[in-house]
Coordinates of C-alpha atoms in Angstrom, one line a residue:
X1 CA 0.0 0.0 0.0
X2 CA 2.9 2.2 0.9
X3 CA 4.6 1.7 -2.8
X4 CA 1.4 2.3 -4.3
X5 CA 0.7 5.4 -2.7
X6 CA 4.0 6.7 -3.2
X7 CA 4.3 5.5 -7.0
X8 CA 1.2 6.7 -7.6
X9 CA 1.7 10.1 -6.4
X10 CA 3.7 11.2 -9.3
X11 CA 2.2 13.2 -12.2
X12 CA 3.5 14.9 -15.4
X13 CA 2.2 18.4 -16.4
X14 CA 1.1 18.6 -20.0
X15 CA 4.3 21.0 -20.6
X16 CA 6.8 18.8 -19.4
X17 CA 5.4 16.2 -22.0
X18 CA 6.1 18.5 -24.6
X19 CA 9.4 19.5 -23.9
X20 CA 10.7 16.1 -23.2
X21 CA 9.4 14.4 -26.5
X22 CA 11.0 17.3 -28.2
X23 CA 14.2 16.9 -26.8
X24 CA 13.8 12.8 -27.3
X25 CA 12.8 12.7 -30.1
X26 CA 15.2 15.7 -31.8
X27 CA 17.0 15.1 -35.0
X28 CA 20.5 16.5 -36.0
X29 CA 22.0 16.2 -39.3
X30 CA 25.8 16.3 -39.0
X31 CA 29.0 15.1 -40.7
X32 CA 31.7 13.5 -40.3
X33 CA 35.3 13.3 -41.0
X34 CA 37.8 10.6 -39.7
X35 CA 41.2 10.9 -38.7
X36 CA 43.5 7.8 -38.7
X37 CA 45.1 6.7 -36.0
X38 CA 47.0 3.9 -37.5
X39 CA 49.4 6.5 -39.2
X40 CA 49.9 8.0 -35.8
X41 CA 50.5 5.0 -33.8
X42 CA 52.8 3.5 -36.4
X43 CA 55.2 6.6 -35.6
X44 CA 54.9 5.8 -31.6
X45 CA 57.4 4.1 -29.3
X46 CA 57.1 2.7 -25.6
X47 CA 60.0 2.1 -23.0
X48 CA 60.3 -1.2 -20.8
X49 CA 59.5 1.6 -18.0
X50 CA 56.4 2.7 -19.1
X51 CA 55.1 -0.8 -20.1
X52 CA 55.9 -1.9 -16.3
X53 CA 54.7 1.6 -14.7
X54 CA 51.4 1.1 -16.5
X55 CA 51.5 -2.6 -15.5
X56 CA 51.6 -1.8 -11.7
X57 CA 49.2 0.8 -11.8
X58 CA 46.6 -1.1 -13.1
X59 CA 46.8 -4.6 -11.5
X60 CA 43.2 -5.2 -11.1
X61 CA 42.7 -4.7 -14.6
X62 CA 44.8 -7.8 -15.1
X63 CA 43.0 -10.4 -12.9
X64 CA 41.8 -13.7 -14.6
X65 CA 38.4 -14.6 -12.9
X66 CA 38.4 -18.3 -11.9
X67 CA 37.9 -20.6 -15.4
X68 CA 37.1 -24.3 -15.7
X69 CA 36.7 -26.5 -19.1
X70 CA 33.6 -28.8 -18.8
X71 CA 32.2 -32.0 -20.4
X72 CA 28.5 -32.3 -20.4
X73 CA 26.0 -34.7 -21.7
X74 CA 22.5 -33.5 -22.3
X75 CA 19.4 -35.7 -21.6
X76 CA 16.5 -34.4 -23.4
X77 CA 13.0 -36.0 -23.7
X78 CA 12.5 -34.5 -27.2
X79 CA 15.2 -36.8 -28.3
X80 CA 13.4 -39.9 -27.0
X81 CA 10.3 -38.5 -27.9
X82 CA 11.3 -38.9 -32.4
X83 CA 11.9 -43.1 -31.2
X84 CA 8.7 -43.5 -29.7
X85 CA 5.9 -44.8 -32.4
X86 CA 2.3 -45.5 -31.1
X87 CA 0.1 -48.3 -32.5
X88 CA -3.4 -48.3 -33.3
X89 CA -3.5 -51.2 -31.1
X90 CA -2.4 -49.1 -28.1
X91 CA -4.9 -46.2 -28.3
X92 CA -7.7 -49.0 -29.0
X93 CA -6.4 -50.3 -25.7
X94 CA -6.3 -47.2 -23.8
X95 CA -9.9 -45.7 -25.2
X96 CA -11.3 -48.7 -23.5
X97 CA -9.8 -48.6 -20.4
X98 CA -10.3 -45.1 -20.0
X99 CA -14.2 -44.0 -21.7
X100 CA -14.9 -42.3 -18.5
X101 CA -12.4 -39.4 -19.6
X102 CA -13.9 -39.0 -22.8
X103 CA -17.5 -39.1 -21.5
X104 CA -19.9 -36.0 -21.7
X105 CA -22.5 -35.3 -19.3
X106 CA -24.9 -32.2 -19.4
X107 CA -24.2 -30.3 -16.4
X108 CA -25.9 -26.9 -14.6
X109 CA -24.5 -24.6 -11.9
X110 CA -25.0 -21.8 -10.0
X111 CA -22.3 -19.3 -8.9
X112 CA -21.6 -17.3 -6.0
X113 CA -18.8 -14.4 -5.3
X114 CA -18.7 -15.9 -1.8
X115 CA -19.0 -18.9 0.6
X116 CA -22.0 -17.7 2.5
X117 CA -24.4 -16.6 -0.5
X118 CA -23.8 -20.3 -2.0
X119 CA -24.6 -22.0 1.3
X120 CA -28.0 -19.5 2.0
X121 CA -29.1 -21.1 -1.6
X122 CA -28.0 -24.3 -0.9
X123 CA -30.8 -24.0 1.8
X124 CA -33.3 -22.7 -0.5
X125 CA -32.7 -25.7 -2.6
X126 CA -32.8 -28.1 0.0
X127 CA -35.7 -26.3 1.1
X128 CA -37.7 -27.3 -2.3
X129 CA -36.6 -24.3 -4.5
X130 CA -36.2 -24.7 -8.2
X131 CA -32.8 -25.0 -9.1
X132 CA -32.9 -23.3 -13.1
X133 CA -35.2 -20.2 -11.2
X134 CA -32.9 -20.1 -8.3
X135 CA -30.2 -19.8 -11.4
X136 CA -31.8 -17.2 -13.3
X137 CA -32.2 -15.0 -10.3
X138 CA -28.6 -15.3 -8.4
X139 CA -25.9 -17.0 -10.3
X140 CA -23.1 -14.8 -11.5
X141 CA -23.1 -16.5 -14.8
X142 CA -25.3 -14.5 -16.5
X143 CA -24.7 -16.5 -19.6
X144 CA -25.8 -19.9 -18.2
X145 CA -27.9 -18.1 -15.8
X146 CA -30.7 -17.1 -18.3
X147 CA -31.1 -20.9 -19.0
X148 CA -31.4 -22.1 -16.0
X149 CA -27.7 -22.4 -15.2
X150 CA -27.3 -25.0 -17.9
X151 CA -23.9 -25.6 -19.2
X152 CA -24.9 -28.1 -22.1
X153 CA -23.0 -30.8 -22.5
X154 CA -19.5 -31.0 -21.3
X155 CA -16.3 -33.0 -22.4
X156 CA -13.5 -34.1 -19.9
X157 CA -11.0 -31.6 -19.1
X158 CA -12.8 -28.6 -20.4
X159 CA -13.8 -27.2 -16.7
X160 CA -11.3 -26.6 -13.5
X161 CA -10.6 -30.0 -12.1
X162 CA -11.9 -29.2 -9.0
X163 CA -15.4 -28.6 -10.6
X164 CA -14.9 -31.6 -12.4
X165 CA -14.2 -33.6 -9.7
X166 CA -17.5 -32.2 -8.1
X167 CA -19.7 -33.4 -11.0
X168 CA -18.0 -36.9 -10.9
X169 CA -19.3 -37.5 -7.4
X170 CA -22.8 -36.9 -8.0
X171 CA -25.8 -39.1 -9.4
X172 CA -27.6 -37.5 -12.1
X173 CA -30.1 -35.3 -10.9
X174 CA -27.9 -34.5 -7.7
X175 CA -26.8 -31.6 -7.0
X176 CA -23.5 -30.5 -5.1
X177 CA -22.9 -28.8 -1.9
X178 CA -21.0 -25.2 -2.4
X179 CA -17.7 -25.9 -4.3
X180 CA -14.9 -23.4 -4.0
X181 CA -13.2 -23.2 -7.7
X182 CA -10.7 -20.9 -7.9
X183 CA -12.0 -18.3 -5.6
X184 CA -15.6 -18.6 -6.5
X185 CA -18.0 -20.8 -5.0
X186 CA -20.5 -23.2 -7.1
X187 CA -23.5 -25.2 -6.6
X188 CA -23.5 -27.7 -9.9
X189 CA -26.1 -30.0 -11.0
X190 CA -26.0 -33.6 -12.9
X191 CA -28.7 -33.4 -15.4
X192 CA -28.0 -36.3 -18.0
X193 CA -25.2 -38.6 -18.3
X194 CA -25.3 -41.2 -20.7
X195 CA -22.6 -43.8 -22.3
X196 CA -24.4 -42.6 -25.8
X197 CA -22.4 -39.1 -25.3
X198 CA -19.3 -41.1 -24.8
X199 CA -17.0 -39.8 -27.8
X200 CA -16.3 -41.0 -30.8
X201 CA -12.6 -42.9 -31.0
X202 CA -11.9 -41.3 -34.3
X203 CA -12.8 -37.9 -32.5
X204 CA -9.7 -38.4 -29.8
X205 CA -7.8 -40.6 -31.1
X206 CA -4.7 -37.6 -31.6
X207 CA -5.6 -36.8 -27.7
X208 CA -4.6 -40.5 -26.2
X209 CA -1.9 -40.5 -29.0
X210 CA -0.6 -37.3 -27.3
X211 CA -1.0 -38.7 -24.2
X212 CA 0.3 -42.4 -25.0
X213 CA 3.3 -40.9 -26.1
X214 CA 3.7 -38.4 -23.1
X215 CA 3.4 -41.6 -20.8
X216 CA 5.9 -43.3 -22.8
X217 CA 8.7 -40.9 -22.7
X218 CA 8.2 -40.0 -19.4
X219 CA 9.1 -43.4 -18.6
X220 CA 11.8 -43.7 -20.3
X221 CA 13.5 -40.8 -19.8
X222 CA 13.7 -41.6 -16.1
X223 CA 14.8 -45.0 -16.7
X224 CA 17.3 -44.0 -19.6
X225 CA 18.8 -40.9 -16.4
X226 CA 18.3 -43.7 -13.9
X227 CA 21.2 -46.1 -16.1
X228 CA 23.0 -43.0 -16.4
X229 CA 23.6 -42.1 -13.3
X230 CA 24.6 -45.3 -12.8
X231 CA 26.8 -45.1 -15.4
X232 CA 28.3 -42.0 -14.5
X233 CA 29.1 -43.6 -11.2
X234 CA 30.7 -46.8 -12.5
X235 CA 33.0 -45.1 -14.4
X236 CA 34.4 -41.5 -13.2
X237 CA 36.8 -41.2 -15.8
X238 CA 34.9 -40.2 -18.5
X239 CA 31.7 -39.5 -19.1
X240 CA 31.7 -41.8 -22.4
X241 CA 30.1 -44.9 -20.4
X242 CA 27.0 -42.2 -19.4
X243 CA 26.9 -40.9 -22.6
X244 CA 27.1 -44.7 -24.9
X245 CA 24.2 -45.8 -22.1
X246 CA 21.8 -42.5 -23.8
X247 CA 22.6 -42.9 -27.1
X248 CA 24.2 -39.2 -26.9
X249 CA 27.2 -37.7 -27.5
X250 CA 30.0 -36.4 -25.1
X251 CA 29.8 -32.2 -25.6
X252 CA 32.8 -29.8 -24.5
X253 CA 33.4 -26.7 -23.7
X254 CA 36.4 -23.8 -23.8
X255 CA 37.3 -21.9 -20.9
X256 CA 34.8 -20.1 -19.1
X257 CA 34.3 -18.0 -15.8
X258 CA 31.0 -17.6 -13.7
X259 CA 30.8 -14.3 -16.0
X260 CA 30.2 -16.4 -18.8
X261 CA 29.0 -19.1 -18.6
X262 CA 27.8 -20.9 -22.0
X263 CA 24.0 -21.3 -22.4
X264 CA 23.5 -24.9 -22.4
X265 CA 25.0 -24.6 -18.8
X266 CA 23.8 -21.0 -17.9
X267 CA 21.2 -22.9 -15.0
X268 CA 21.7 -22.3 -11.3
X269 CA 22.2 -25.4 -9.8
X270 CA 24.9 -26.6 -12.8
X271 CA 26.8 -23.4 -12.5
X272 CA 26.8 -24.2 -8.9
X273 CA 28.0 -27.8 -9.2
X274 CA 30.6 -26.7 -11.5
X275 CA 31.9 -23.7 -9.3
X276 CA 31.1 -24.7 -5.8
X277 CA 31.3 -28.1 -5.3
X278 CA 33.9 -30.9 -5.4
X279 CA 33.0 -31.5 -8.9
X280 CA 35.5 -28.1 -9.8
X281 CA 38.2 -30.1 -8.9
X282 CA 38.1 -32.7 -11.6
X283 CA 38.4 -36.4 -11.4
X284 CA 34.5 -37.2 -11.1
X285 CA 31.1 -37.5 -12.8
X286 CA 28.1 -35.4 -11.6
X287 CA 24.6 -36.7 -11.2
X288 CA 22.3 -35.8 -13.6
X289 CA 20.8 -32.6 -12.6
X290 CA 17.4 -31.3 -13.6
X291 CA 17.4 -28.2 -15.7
X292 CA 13.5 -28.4 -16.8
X293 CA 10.7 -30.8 -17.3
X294 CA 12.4 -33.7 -18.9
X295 CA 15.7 -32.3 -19.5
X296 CA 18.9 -32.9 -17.4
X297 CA 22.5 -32.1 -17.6
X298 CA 25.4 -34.8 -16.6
X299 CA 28.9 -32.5 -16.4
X300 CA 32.4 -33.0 -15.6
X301 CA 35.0 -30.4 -14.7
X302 CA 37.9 -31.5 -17.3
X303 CA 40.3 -28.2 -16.0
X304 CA 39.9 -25.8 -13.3
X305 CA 42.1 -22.4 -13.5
X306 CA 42.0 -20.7 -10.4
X307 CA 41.7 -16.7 -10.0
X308 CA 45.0 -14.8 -10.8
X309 CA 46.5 -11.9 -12.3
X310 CA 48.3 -12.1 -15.3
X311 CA 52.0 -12.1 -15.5
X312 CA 53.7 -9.2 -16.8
X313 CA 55.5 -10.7 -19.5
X314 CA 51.4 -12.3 -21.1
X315 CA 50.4 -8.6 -21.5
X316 CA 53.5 -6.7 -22.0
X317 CA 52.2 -6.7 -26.1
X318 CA 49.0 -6.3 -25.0
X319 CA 49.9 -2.8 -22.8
X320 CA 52.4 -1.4 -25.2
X321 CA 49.5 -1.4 -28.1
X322 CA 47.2 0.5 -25.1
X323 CA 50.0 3.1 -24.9
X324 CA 50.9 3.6 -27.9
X325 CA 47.1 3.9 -28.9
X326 CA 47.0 6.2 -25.8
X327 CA 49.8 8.6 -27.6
X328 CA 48.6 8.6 -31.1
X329 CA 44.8 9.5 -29.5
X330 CA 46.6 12.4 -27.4
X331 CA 48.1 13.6 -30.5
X332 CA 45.0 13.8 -33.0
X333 CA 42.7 14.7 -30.9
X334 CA 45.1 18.1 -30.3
X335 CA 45.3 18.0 -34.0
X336 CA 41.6 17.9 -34.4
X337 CA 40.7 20.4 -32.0
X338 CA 43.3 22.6 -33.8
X339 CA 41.2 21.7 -37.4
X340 CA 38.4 22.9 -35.6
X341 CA 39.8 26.6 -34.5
X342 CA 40.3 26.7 -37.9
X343 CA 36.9 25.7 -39.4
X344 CA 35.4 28.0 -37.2
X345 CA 37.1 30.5 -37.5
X346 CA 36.2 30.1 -41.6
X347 CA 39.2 28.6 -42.7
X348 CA 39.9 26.2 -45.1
X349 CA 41.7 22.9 -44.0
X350 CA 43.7 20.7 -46.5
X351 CA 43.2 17.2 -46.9
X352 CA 40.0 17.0 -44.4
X353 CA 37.2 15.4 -46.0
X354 CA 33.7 15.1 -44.6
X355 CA 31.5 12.4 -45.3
X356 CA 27.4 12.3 -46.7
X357 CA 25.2 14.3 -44.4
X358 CA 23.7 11.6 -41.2
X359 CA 20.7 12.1 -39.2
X360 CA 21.3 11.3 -35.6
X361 CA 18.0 10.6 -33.5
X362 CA 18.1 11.1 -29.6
X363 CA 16.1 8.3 -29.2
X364 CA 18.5 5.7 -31.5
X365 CA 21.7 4.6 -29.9
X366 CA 23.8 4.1 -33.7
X367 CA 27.1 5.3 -31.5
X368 CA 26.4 6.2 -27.5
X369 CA 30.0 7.5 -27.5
X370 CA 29.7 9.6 -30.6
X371 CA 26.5 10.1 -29.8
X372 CA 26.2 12.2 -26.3
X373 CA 29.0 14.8 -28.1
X374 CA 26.8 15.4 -31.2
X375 CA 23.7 16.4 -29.0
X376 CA 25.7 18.2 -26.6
X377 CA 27.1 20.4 -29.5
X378 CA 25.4 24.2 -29.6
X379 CA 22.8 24.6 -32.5
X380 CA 24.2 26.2 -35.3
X381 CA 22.8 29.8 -35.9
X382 CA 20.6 29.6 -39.7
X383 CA 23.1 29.3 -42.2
X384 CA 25.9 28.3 -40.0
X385 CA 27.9 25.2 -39.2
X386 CA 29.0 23.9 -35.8
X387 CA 32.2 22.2 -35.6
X388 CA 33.8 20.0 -32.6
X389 CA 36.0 17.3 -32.2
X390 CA 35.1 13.8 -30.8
X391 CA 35.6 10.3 -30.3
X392 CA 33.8 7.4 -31.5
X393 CA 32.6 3.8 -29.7
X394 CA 35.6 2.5 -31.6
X395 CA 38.3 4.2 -30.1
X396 CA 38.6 6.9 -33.8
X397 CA 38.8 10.8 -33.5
X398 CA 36.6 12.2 -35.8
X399 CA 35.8 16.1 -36.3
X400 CA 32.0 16.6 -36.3
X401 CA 30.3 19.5 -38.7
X402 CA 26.7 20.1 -37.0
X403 CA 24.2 21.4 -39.7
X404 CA 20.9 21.5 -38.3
X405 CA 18.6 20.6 -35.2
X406 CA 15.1 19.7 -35.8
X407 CA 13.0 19.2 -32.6
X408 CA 10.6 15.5 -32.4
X409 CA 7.2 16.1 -33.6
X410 CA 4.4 13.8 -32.3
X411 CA 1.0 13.3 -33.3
X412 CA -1.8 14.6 -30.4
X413 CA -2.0 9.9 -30.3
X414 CA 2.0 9.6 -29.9
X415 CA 2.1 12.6 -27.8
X416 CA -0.4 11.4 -25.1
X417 CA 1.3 7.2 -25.4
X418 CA 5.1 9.1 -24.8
X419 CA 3.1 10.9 -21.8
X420 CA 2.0 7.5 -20.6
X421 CA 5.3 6.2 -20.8
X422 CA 7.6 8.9 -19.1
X423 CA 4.9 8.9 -16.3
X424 CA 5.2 5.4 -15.8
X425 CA 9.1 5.2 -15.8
X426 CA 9.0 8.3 -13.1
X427 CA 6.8 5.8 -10.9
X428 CA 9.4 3.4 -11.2
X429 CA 11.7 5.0 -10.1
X430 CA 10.3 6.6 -7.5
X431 CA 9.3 3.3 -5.9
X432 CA 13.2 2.0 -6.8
X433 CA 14.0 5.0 -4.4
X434 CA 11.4 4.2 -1.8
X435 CA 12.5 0.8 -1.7
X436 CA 16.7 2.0 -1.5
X437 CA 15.6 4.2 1.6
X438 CA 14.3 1.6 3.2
X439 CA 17.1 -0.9 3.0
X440 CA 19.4 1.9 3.9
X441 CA 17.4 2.3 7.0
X442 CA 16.9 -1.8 7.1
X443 CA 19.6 -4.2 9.2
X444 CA 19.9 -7.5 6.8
X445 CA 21.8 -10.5 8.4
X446 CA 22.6 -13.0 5.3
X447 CA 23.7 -16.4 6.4
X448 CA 26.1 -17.2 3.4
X449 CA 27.0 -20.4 5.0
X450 CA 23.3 -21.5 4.9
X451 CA 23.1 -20.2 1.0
X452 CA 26.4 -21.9 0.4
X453 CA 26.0 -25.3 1.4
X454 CA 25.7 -27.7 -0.6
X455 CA 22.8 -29.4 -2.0

């Protein structure tokens, strides 16, 4: 209640609107011209002194997380699923055993909002009332109501189980104490059921096929992860006993941290196993570990790196490229700002070529880097050009020639959706800052140990 009120508090005039679609929706048409590095750099040197200086100064910048190299073997039950073939034989089989399921019976019901208007009817009716009048007058389904609260005739598995379960109970003609189904209550009524309704096998036969085959894999996926954990434990040298016993190959991975971790593994409890249990230090098979509804993982740790920082000598290349980049940046960008004294000033600069004309859209991010400089440039006055030197998301110094700013225009539709929106957003973050005061203000105790262990 407390969020609600607060988030709910907050409230855009029609002004602010306005202004801030303008500005987020505002086009600038600029160009650009690029000045190369790679000359620059080519002409730069580094010392031993400044590789190593740059080396100690930035240390953290050099740690290796903690890596491992895994085996896995993925049980799926889409791939036992394409082996299994169901006979006509086996749905004949199963339509017999199970008609009840594919049985109609007319039903009727009468619905209440709550416990004790359902249970004052249920005395009405028990009293003699008329259970279609009693219907028409108080149920909430209006639809069914106006007939008397019938439902027509109705198929296995097309109400709530709980109702269904209801109507199974009773005789025809019976009807049912108040049932609670999903938060409303019901009074329901048996009026006919016959074995003449029963369906049809032609008319399900796709059903109990779906169904055969559901039962079918089910089982053997668990018996198929049953003889590979078995497996798995027989032989914790590989994991090529596990994977023969499924039928599956034996999948590998390259070096990764808890950062990033490849998607086929990317699931709590593997990442876990992997990182935080014994399994990290090699030399064993892990049980197969659920990672959704018929689908489980077997892994084995094959390498384990732990954190470190890497030696001097692994990025000495590596730091003399940043510093020499570093250099020829310093330099061009001097150069650049020097080009653009000049263009402002009106004068002609040799050999600096600006590309086609680009329109740049607040609300696009086509270079964030590039980007935040080209909308913080001044408008150019009518006629002018505005001129300022930049870098780009790829590390290039460009000069950028600002032509012309056109605020966003939205249509009176647009206009009050983009109102919507930036209302919304403040909400959010004003509850984001409700809720940061209060864990400021809040004493947490975390038991890591507990969150640690094991499972």
């Amino acid at each position: 209640q407390m969020q609600s009120g607060v988030s709910n508090s907050e409230f855009i005039v029609p002004v602010q609107a306005k202004n801030t679609a303008e500005v987020f929706f505002q086009k600038r048409s600029a160009r650009l011209a690029t000045l190369s590095l790679a000359d620059e750099m080519a002409k730069q040197s580094v010392s031993d002194d400044e590789i190593k200086a740059y080396y100690e100064a930035n240390q953290k910048s050099f740690v290796q997380p903690e890596q491992v190299k895994v085996q896995y073997i993925d049980l799926s039950g889409s791939q036992i699923e394409k082996g299994i073939e169901v006979k006509d034989v086996e749905i004949a089989q199963y339509y017999q055993d199970n008609k009840a399921q594919f049985m109609t019976q007319r039903l009727a019901h009468i619905q209440f909002a709550n416990e004790q208007d359902a249970k004052a009817t249920y005395d009405e009716l028990q009293k003699g009332a008329n259970f279609a009048d009693v219907a028409k007058a108080k149920s909430l389904d209006k639809v069914s109501g106006e007939n008397g609260g019938d439902l027509g005739w109705v198929n296995a598995n097309e109400l709530p189980k709980a109702f269904e379960d209801a109507a199974a109970a009773l005789q025809v003609g019976q009807y049912s104490q108040p049932i609670n189904v999903d938060g409303n209550y019901h009074i329901i009524l048996v009026k006919e059921r016959k074995p003449a309704k029963v369906l049809p096998l032609d008319e399900v036969k796709a059903e109990i096929a779906a169904q055969i085959r559901q039962n079918l894999m089910g089982n053997q996926f668990f018996s198929i992860e049953k003889r590979v954990a078995d497996k798995a434990f027989e032989d914790a040298s590989s994991l090529k006993a596990a994977a023969d016993e499924a039928g599956v190959k034996v999948q590998e991975t390259g070096y990764f941290s808890r950062k990033d971790v490849p998607s086929e593994l990317n699931y709590p409890n593997v990442t876990s196993a992997i990182f935080d249990s014994d399994l990290s230090q090699g030399g064993s098979n892990s049980e197969p570990m659920s990672v959704g509804e018929q689908h489980s993982l077997v892994v084995r740790v094959l390498d384990h790196k732990p954190q470190s920082t890497r030696s001097f000598e692994d990025m000495k290349g590596e730091i003399a490229a940043t510093l020499k980049h570093q250099k020829a940046e310093a330099i061009v960008l001097a150069q650049a700002d020097k080009f653009v004294q000049d263009l402002t000033a009106g004068k002609a600069v040799d050999g600096l070529n600006f590309g086609e004309a680009q329109t740049w859209v607040f609300a696009e991010t086509k270079d964030p880097v590039l980007g935040d400089v080209i909308f913080s440039m001044k408008k150019p006055a009518d006629g002018s050009v505005t001129y300022k030197a930049a870098k780009n998301a790829e590390g290039g110094v460009v000069i950028v020639a600002l032509d012309s700013v056109e605020d966003g225009k939205l249509t009176a539709s647009e206009k009050k959706q983009f109102a919507a929106q930036i209302e919304q957003t403040d909400r959010i973050s004003l509850q984001n800052s409700l809720l940061n005061a209060l864990r400021a203000k809040a004493k947490i105790e975390i038991n890591d140990t507990f969150i640690n262990q094991e499972q």
